[in-house]
Coordinates of C-alpha atoms in Angstrom, one line a residue:
X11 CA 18.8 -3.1 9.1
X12 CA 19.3 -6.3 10.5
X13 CA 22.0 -8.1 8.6
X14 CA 23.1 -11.7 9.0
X15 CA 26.4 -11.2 10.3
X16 CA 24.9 -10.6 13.5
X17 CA 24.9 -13.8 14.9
X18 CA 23.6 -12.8 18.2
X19 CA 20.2 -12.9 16.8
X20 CA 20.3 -16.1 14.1
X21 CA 19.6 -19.1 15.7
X22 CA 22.2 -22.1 15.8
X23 CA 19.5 -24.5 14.6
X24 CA 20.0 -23.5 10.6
X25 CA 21.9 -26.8 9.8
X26 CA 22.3 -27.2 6.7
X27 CA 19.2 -25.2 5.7
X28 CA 19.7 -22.1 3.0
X29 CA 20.3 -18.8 4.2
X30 CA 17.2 -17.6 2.7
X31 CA 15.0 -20.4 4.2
X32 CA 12.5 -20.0 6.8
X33 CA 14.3 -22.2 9.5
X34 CA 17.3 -19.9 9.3
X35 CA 15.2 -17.0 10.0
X36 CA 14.0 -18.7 13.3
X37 CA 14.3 -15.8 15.8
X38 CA 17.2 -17.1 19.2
X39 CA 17.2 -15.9 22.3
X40 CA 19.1 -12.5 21.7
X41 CA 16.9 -11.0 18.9
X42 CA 14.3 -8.9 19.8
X43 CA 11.0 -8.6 18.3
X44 CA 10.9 -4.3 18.1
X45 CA 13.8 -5.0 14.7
X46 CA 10.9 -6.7 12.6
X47 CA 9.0 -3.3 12.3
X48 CA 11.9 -2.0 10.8
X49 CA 12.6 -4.5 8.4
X50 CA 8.6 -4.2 6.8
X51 CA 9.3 0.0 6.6
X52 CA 12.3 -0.6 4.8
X53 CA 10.4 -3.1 2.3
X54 CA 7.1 -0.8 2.6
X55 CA 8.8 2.1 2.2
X56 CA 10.5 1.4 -1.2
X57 CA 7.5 -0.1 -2.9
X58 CA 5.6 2.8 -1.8
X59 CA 7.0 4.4 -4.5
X60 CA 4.0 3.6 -6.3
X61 CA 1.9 6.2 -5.4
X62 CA 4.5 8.7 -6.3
X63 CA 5.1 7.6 -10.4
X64 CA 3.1 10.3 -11.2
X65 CA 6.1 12.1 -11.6
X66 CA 7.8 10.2 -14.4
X67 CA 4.7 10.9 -16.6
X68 CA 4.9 14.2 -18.0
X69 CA 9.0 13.6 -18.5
X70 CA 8.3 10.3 -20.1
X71 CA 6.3 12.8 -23.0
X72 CA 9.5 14.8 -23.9
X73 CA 12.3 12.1 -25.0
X74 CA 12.0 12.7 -28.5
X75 CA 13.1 16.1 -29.3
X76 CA 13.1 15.9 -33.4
X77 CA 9.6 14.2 -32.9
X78 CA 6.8 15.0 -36.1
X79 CA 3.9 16.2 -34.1
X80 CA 1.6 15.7 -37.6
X81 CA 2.9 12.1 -38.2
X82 CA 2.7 11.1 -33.9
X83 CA -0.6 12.5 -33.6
X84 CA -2.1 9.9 -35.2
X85 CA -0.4 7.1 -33.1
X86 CA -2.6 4.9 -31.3
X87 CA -1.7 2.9 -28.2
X88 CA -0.3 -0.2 -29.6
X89 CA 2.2 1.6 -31.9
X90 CA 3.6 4.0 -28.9
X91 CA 4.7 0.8 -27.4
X92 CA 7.7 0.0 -30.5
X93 CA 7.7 3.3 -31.8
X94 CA 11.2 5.0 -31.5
X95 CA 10.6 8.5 -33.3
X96 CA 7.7 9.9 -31.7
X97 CA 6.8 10.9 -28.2
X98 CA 4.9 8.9 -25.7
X99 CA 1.7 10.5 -24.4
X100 CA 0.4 10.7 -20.9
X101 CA -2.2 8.3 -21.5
X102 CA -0.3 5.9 -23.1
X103 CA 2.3 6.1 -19.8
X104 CA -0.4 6.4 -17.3
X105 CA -1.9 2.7 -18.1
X106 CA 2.1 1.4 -15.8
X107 CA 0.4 2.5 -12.9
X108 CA -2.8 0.2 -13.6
X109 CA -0.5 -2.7 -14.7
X110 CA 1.7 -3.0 -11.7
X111 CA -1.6 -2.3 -9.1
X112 CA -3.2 -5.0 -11.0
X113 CA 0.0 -7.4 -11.0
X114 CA 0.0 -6.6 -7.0
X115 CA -3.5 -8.2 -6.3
X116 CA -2.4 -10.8 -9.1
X117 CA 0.9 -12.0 -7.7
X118 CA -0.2 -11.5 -3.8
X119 CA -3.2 -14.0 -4.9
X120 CA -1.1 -16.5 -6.3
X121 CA 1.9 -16.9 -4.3
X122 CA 0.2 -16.0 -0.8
X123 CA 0.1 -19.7 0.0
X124 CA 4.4 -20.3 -1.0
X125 CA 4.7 -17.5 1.1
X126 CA 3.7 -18.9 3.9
X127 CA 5.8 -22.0 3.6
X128 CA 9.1 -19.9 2.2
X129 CA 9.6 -17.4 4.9
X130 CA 9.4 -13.7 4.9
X131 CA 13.3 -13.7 4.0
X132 CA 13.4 -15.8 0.8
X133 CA 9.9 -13.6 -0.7
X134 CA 11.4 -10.2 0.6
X135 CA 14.9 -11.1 -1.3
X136 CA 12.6 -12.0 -4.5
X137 CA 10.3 -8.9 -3.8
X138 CA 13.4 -6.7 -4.2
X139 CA 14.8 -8.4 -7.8
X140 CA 11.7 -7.6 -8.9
X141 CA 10.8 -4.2 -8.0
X142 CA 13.8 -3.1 -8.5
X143 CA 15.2 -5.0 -11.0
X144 CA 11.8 -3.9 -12.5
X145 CA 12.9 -0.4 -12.1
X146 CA 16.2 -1.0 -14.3
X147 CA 14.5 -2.8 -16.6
X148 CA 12.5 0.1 -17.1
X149 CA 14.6 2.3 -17.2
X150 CA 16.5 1.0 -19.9
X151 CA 13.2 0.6 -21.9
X152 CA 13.2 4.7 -21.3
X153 CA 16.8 4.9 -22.6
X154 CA 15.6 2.3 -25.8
X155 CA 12.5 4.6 -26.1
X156 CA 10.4 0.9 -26.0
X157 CA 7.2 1.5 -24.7
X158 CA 6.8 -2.4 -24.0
X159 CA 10.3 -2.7 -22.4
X160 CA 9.1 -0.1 -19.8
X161 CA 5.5 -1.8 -19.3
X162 CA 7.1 -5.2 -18.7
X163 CA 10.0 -3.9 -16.5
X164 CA 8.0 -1.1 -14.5
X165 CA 4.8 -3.0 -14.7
X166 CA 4.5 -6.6 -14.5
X167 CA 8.1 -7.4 -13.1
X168 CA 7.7 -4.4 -10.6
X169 CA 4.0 -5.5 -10.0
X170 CA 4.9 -9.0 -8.7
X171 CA 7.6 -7.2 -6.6
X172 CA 4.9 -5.0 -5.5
X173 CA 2.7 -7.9 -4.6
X174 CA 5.0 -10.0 -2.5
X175 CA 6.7 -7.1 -0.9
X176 CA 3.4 -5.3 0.3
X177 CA 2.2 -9.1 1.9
X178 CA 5.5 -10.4 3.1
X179 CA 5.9 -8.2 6.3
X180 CA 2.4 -9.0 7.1
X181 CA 2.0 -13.0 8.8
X182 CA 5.2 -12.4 10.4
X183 CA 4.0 -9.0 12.4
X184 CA 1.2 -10.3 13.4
X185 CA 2.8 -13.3 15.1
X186 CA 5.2 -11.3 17.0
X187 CA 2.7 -8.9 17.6
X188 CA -0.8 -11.1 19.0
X189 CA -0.9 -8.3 21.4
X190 CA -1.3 -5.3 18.9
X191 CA -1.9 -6.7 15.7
X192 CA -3.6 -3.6 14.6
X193 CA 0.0 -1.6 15.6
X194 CA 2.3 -4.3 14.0
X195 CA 0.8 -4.4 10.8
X196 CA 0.0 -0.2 10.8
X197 CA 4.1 0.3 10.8
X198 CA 4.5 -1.6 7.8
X199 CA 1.9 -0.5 5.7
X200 CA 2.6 3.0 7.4
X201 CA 5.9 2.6 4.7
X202 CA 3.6 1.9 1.8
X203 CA 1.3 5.5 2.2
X204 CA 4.6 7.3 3.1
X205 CA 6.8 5.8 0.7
X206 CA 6.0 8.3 -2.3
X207 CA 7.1 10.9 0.2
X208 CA 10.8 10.0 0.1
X209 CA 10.7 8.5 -3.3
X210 CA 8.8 11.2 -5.4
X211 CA 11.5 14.2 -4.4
X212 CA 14.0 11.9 -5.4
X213 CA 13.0 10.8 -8.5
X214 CA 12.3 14.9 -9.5
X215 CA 16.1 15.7 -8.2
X216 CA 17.3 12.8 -9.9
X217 CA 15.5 13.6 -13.4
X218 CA 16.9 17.3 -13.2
X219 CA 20.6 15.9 -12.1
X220 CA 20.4 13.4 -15.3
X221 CA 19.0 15.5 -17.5
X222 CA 20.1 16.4 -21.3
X223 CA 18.7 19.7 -22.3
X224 CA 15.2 19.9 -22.8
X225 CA 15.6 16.1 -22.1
X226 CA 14.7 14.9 -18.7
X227 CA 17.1 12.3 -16.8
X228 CA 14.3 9.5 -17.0
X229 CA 16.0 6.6 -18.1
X230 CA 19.0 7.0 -14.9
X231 CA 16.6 7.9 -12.5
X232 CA 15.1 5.0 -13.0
X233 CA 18.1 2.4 -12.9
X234 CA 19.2 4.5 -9.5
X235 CA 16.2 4.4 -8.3
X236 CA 16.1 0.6 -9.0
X237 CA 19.5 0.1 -7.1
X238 CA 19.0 1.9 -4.4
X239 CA 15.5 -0.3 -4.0
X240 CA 17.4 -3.2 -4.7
X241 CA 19.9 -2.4 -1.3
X242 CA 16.9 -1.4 0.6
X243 CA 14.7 -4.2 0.2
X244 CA 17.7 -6.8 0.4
X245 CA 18.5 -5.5 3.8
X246 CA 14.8 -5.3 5.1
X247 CA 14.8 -9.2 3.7
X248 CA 17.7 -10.4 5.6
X249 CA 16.5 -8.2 8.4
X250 CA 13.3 -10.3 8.9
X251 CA 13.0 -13.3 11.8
X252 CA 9.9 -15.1 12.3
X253 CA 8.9 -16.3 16.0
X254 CA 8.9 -20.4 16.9
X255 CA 6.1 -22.1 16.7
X256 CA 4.1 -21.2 20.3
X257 CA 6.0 -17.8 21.6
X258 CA 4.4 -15.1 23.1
X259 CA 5.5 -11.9 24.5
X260 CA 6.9 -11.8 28.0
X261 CA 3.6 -11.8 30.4
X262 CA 1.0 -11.8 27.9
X263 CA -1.5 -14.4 27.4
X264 CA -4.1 -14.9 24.9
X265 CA -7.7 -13.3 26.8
X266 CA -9.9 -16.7 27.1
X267 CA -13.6 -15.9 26.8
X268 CA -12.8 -12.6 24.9
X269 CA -16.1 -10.6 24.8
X270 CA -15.3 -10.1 20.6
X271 CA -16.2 -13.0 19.5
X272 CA -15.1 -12.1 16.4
X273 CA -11.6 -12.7 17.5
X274 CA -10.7 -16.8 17.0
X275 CA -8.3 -18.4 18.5
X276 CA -8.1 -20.8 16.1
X277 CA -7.3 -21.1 12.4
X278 CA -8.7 -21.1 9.0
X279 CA -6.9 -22.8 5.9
X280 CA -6.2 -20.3 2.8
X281 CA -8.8 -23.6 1.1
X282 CA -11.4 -22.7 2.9
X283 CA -11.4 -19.2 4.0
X284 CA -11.2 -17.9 0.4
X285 CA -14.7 -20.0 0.1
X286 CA -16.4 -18.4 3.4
X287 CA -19.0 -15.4 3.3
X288 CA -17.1 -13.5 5.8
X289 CA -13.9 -13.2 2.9
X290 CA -15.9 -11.7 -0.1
X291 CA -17.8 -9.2 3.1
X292 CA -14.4 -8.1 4.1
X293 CA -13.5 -8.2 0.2
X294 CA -16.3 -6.1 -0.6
X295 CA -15.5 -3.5 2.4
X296 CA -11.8 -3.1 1.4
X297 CA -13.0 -3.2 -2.3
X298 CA -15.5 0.3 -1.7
X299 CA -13.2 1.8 0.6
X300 CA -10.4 1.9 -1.7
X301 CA -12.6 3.0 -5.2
X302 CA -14.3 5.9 -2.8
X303 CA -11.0 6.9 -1.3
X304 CA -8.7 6.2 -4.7
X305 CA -11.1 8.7 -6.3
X306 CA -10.4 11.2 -4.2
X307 CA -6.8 11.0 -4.2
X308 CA -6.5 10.6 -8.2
X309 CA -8.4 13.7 -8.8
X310 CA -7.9 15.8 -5.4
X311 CA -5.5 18.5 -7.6
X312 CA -7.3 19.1 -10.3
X313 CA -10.8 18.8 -7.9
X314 CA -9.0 21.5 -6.1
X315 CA -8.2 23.8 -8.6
X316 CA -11.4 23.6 -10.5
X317 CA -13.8 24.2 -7.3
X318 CA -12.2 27.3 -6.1
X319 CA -9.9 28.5 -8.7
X320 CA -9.4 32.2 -8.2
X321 CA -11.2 32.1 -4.8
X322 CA -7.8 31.1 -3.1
X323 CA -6.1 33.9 -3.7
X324 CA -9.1 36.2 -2.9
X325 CA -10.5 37.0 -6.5
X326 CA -14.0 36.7 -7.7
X327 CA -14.8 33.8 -10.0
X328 CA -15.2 36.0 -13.0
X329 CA -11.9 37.0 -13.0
X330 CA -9.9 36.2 -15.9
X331 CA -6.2 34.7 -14.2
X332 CA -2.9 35.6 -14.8
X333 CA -0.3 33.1 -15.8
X334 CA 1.4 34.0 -12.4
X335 CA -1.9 33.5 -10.9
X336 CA -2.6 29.8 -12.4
X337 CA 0.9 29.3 -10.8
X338 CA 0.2 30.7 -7.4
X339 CA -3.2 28.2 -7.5
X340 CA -1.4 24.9 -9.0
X341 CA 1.4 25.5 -5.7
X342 CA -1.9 25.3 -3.4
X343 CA -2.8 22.0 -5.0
X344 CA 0.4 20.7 -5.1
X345 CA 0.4 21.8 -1.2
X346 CA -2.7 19.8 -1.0
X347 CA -1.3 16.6 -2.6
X348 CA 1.5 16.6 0.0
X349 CA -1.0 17.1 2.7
X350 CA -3.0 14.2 1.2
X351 CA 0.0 12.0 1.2
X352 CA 1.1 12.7 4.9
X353 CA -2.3 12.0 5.7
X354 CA -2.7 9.1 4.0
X355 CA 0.5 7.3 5.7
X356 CA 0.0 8.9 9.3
X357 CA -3.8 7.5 9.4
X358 CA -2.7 4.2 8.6
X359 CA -1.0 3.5 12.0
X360 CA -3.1 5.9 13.9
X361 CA -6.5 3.8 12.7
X362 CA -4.6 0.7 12.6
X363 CA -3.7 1.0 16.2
X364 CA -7.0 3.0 17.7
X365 CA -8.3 -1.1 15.8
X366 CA -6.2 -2.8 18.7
X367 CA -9.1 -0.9 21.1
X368 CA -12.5 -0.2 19.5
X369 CA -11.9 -3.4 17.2
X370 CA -12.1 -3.6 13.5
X371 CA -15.4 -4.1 12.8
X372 CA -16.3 -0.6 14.9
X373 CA -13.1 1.0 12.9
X374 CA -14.6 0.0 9.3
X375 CA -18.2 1.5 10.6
X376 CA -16.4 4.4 11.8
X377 CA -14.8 5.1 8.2
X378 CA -18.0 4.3 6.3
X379 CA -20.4 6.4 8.4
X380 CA -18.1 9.6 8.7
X381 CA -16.6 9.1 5.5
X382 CA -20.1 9.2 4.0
X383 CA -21.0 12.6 5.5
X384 CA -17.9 13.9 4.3
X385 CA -18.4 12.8 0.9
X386 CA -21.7 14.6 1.4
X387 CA -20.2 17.4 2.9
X388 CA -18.1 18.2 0.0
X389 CA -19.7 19.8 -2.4
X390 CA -20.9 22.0 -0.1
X391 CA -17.9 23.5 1.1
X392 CA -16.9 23.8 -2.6
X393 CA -20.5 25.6 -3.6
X394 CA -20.1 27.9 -0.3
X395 CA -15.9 28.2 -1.3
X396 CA -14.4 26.8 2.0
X397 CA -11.2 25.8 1.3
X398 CA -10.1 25.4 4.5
X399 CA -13.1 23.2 5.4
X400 CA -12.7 21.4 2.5
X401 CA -8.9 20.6 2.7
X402 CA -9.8 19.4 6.5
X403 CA -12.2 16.7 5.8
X404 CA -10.4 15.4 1.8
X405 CA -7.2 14.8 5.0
X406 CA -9.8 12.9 7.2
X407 CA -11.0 10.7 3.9
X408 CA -7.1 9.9 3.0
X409 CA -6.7 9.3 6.5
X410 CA -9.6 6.6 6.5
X411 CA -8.3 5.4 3.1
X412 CA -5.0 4.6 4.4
X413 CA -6.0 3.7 7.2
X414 CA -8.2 0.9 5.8
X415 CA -5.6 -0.9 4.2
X416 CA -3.6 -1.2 7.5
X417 CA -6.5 -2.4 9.4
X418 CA -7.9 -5.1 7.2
X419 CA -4.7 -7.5 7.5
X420 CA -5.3 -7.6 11.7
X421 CA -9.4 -8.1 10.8
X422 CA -8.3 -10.9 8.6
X423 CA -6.3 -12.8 11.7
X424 CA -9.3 -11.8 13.7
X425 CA -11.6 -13.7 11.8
X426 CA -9.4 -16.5 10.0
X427 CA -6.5 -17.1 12.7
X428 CA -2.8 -16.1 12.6
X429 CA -1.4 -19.1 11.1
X430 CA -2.2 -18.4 6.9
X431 CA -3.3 -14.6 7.2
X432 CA -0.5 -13.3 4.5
X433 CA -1.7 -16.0 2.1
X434 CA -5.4 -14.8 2.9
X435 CA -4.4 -11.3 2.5
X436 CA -2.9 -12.0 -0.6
X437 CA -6.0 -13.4 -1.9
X438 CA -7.9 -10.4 -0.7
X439 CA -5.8 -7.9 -2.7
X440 CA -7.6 -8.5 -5.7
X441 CA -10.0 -6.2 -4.7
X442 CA -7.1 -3.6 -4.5
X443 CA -6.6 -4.4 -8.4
X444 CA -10.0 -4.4 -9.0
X445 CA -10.5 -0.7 -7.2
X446 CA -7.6 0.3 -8.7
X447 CA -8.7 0.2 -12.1
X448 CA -12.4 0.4 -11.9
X449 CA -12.0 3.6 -9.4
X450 CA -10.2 6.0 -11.0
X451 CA -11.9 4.7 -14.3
X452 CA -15.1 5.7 -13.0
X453 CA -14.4 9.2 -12.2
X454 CA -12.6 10.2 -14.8
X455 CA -15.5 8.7 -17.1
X456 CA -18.4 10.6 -14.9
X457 CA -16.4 13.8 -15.1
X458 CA -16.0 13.3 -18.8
X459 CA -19.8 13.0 -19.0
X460 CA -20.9 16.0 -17.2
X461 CA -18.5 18.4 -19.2
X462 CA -19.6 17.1 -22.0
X463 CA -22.6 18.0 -21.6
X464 CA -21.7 21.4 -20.7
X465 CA -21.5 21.1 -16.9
X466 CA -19.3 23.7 -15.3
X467 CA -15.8 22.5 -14.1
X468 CA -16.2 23.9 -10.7
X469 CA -19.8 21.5 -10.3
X470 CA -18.9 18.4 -12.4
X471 CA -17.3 16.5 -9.1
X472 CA -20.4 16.8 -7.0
X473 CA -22.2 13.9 -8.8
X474 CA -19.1 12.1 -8.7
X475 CA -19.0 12.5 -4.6
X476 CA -22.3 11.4 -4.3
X477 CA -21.9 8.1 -6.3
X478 CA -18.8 7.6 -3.8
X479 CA -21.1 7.9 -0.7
X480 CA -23.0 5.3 -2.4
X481 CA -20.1 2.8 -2.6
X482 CA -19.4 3.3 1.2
X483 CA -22.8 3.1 1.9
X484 CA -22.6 -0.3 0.2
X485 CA -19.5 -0.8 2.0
X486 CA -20.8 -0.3 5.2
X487 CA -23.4 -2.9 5.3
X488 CA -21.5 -5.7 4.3
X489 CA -19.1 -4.8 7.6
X490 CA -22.4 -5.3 9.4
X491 CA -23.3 -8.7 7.8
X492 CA -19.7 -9.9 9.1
X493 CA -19.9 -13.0 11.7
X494 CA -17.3 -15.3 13.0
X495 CA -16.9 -18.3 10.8
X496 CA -18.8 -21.7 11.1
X497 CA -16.9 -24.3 13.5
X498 CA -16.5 -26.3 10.3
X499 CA -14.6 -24.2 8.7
X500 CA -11.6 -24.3 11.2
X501 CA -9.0 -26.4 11.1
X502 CA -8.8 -29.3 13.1
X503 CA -5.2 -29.9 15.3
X504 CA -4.4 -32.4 12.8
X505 CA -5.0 -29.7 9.9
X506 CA -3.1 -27.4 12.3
X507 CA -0.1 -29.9 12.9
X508 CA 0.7 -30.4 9.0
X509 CA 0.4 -26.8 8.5
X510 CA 3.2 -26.5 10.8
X511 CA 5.0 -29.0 9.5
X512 CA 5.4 -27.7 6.1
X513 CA 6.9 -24.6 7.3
X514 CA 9.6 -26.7 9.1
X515 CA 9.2 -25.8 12.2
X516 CA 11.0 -28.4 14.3
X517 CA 9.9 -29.7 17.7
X518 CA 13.1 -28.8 19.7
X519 CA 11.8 -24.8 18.4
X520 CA 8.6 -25.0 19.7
X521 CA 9.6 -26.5 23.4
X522 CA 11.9 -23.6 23.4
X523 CA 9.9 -20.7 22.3
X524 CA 9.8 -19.4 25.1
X525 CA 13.4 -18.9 26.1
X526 CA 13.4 -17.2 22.3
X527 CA 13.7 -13.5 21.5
X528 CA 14.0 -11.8 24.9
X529 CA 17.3 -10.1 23.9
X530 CA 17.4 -6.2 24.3
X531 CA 16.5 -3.4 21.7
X532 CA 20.5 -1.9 22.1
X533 CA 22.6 -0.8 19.6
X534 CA 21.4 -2.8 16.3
X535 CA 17.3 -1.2 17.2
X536 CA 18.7 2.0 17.4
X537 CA 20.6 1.8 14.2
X538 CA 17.7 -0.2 12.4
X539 CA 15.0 2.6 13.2
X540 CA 17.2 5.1 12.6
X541 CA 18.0 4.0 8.6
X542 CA 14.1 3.3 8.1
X543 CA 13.0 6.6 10.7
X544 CA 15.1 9.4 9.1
X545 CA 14.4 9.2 5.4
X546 CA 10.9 9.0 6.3
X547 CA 11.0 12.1 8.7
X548 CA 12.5 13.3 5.4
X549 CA 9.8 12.7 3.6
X550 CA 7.1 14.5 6.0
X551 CA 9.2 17.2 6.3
X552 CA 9.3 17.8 2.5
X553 CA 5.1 17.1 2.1
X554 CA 4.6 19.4 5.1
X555 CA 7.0 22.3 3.3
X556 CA 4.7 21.8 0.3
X557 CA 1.4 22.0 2.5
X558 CA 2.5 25.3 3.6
X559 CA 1.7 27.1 -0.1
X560 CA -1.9 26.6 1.2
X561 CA -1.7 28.8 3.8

C-alpha cells in the first residue's frame, strides 16, 4: 500500500491540515493515479468478507458442550441473545448477516454527504475501526457466549464499517478515472465479490488452528481476523489521494457533443438528485437485480443438490444414497459455490468495463433480457438433468449480479455528475438493504410453501425462478424509462463553486492540476498491486480447486 512516509507523492500544501484530512490527501506531482486502484481492493477486499460468514454459522452452534438440548429447545430468539448455557442456533446467528447488509445501505445513506467533504482517507481510517474493530468485538461476544455482544460488534459496528468502506473508494475512482469510469469503479468493487474468496479459507483454517476439542476456534478467529482487517484497511486508507480540483489524464479531454446524452457534464446536488425520477429508476433496477441475483446465490447449494441429487454421480433418482454418496454430491455444491463466487467477482470488472463501451443503460438491458431467459431456462435444465448447462448459465447470472453492483456507481456519475456521486451512491444502497432482506426472505418463504404442500424438493425452485424473471422483468423497464435529468435540477457554477469550497480545495490546487500526478508507476505500484493482487490470486486459485469436484 501506499503509506505516508512516502513523501514523493503527498503534496507540500498540507499546512497545518490533519493527516487524515482531505487537503493532505491532495495528489503532487509524483504520485500516480494507477496506486488508487489498489488502495479500494485492499478496502474492498476485507469487507468482502461478508459474503463469506456463512462459515462461522454452523461453528457458532457448538460452543456449549454441557448444553441441555430439552431445556434449549425451547429458547426463543430473544433469550439466545443473554443466554450463556445453551447453544445458539443457525437461525438465531444467520439474522448478523441481515443486520450488517442492512447497516451498509443505512450508514452509506447517512454519512454519504460527510463523505464527500472528509476525504476518502479520514472515512477509510473510520471504515477500518469499525469493521474490524466490529470483528473483535465480536469475537469476544463469541468468547462471552453473548448473543447481543456478537450482533452489536459483527453487525451494526461492522455494518457502518461496511457502509463507508464499500462507498469510500467510489467518488475518488471516478475522478481519476473520467476516462473509464466503468474500469475504475469495477477494481474496487471487484474486492468486494472476491473478498469472501480470501477471507472464507481463512476463517475455516483459523477455526480448526483455535480450536478446543469438539469446540471450534470461533471467538480467535474472529479477533485475528479483525486485526488483520484492521492493518489492511488502515493501509488502503492512507494509501488513498484524491485528484485537484480540474485534472485530467494526460491527453484526454472530456468528448463535447457526446452522442449519449445520458452522460452530463455537469452536476447534480445529493438535495436534489435523491428527489429526481431518474434515482428511485436506477434504485428500482439495482433493487430487482440484486433480490433476483441474491436468490440465486443464497440457495444455489442446496438448489443444486436437490435438483439433481444422485444424477451427478450417474445414479437414477430412485436410488436410495449412501452416506459416502451425500458426501461425494455436497463436494459438487460446494464446487459450485466457489464457481459462483469467482464468478461473481470476475463479472464485476468484466461488465463494469464492457459499461465504458456499450454504456450502462445497454449493460442493465443486457443483464435483465438474458438474465430473464436464463431464469427461464432453469428449470428446464434441472427437469431434463443438465448439470453442466445449468452450472453454465447460474455463473452467467452471478456474473450479471456482480456485475451490476460495479456498474451502477459509473451510471450514477453518468446521470448526476462526478462531483457528489459517493454521497448519491450511498443513498442508493438502501435498495441493497432492502434486497438483502426481502430477497432471500422471499425464497426461502416460497420454498417453505411449496414443500409444505407436498411439492417435491427437486421442483419446489421452479416457481421461485419464475417469480425472479418477474422481478427483472420489472427491472428492465424502469432502465428504459431512464432520461437525463431536467436542466433545473443541475447545479448552477455558484452551487458548483461552494461545493468545492467545502471540500477545501484551494485555488493555488486547481491552477496547478495539471502539473499534478504525472509521476511514474515504479517501485511503490509494483509493490501496491502485488499486496492487494497475490492474496486475491490466492483466493481464485482456492475457488477454482473447489470447482474442480464438479467435474
Amino acid at each position: 500500500m501506499v503509506g505516508v512516509s512516502e513523501t514523493d507523492v503527498l503534496t507540500g500544501d498540507g499546512g497545518n491540515a490533519s493527516v487524515l484530512s482531505r487537503e493532505s490527501t491532495i495528489a503532487g506531482p509524483r504520485f500516480n493515479r494507477w496506486l488508487v486502484p489498489p488502495a479500494a481492493l485492499a478496502i474492498h477486499l476485507s469487507i468482502g468478507m461478508a459474503y463469506g460468514f456463512s462459515v462461522f454459522w454452523l461453528p457458532m452452534t457448538k460452543l456449549v458442550t454441557e448444553a441441555d438440548p430439552a431445556t434449549c429447545a425451547k429458547l426463543g430468539f430473544l433469550a439466545q441473545l443473554f443466554t450463556t448455557a445453551c447453544n445458539w442456533t443457525v437461525p438465531s446467528v444467520n439474522h448478523i448477516f441481515e443486520t450488517f447488509i442492512a447497516m451498509l445501505g443505512i450508514s452509506a445513506a447517512i454519512w454519504g454527504a460527510w463523505l464527500e467533504h472528509a476525504g476518502p482517507r479520514k472515512a477509510g481510517f473510520i471504515a477500518a475501526l469499525c469493521w474490524g474493530g466490529g470483528l473483535v468485538v465480536g469475537g469476544i461476544g463469541v468468547s462471552m457466549h453473548q448473543l447481543w455482544l456478537v450482533y452489536l460488534g459483527a453487525g451494526v459496528l461492522g455494518g457502518i464499517g461496511q457502509g463507508l468502506g464499500y462507498i469510500t473508494p467510489v467518488s475518488t475512482l471516478i475522478k481519476w478515472f473520467p476516462d473509464r469510469r466503468g474500469l475504475a469503479t469495477g477494481f474496487a468493487i471487484m474486492g468486494y465479490g472476491g473478498g469472501a474468496m480470501i477471507g472464507a479459507p481463512l476463517a475455516v483454517a483459523l477455526m480448526k488452528k483455535f480450536s478446543h476439542g469438539d469446540v471450534p476456534g470461533v471467538s480467535s478467529a474472529l479477533i485475528c481476523m479483525g486485526v488483520i482487517y484492521l492493518a489492511a484497511m488502515m493501509a488502503g486508507a492512507f494509501g488513498f489521494r484524491v485528484p485537484p480540483s480540474g485534472w485530467r489524464p494526460l491527453g484526454w479531454t472530456p468528448p463535447e457533443g457526446s452522442t449519449n446524452k445520458l452522460i452530463t457534464h455537469r452536476h447534480v446536488h445529493l438535495n436534489r438528485a435523491w428527489k429526481t425520477p431518474q434515482f428511485w429508476l436506477i434504485w428500482m433496477v439495482l433493487c430487482m437485480n440484486v433480490t433476483a441475483g441474491i436468490g440465486v446465490l443464497s440457495m444455489a447449494s442446496p438448489m443444486f443438490q436437490d435438483v439433481f441429487g444422485g444424477k451427478l454421480l450417474g445414479l437414477d433418482a430412485s436410488t436410495v444414497l449412501s452416506t459416502a454418496q451425500k458426501a461425494a454430491i455436497a463436494a459438487s455444491a460446494a464446487g459450485l459455490v466457489g464457481l459462483i463466487s469467482l464468478f461473481n467477482s470476475l463479472g464485476r470488472i468484466a461488465w463494469a468495463s464492457t459499461s465504458d463501451f456499450i454504456g450502462r443503460k445497454t449493460t442493465y438491458f443486457i443483464f435483465f433480457a438474458l438474465g430473464i431467459v436464463l431464469y427461464c431456462t432453469l428449470p428446464t435444465l434441472g427437469h431434463m438433468g443438465m448439470a453442466g448447462a445449468f452450472v453454465i448459465a447460474v455463473c452467467v447470472i452471478l456474473s450479471m449480479y456482480g456485475g451490476g453492483f460495479a456498474t451502477v456507481p459509473a451510471y450514477l456519475s453518468d446521470i448526476f455528475g462526478t462531483q457528489m456521486v459517493g454521497a448519491i451512491h450511498g443513498r442508493l444502497l438502501t435498495a441493497w438493504s432492502v434486497a438483502g432482506i426481502a430477497g432471500p426472505f422471499l425464497i426461502a418463504a416460497v420454498r417453505q410453501a411449496q414443500l409444505d404442500a407436498g411439492v417435491a424438493k427437486n421442483l419446489v425452485y421452479d416457481r421461485t425462478l419464475y417469480i425472479l424473471a418477474v422481478l427483472l422483468l420489472v427491472g428492465m423497464i424502469c432502465n428504459l424509462l431512464i432520461k437525463p435529468v431536467k436542466e433545473s435540477a443541475l447545479m448552477t457554477d455558484a452551487e458548483l463553486a461552494h461545493e468545492k469550497s467545502l471540500q477545501r480545495e484551494s485555488a493555488f490546487t486547481s491552477a496547478s492540476a495539471q502539473d499534478a500526478a504525472r509521476g511514474g508507476f515504479g517501485g511503490l505500484g509494483l509493490v501496491a498491486w502485488a499486496l492487494v493482487g497475490i492474496p486475491f490470486l490466492i483466493g481464485v486459485w482456492i475457488a477454482i480447486s473447489k470447482a474442480a469436484a464438479l467435474f
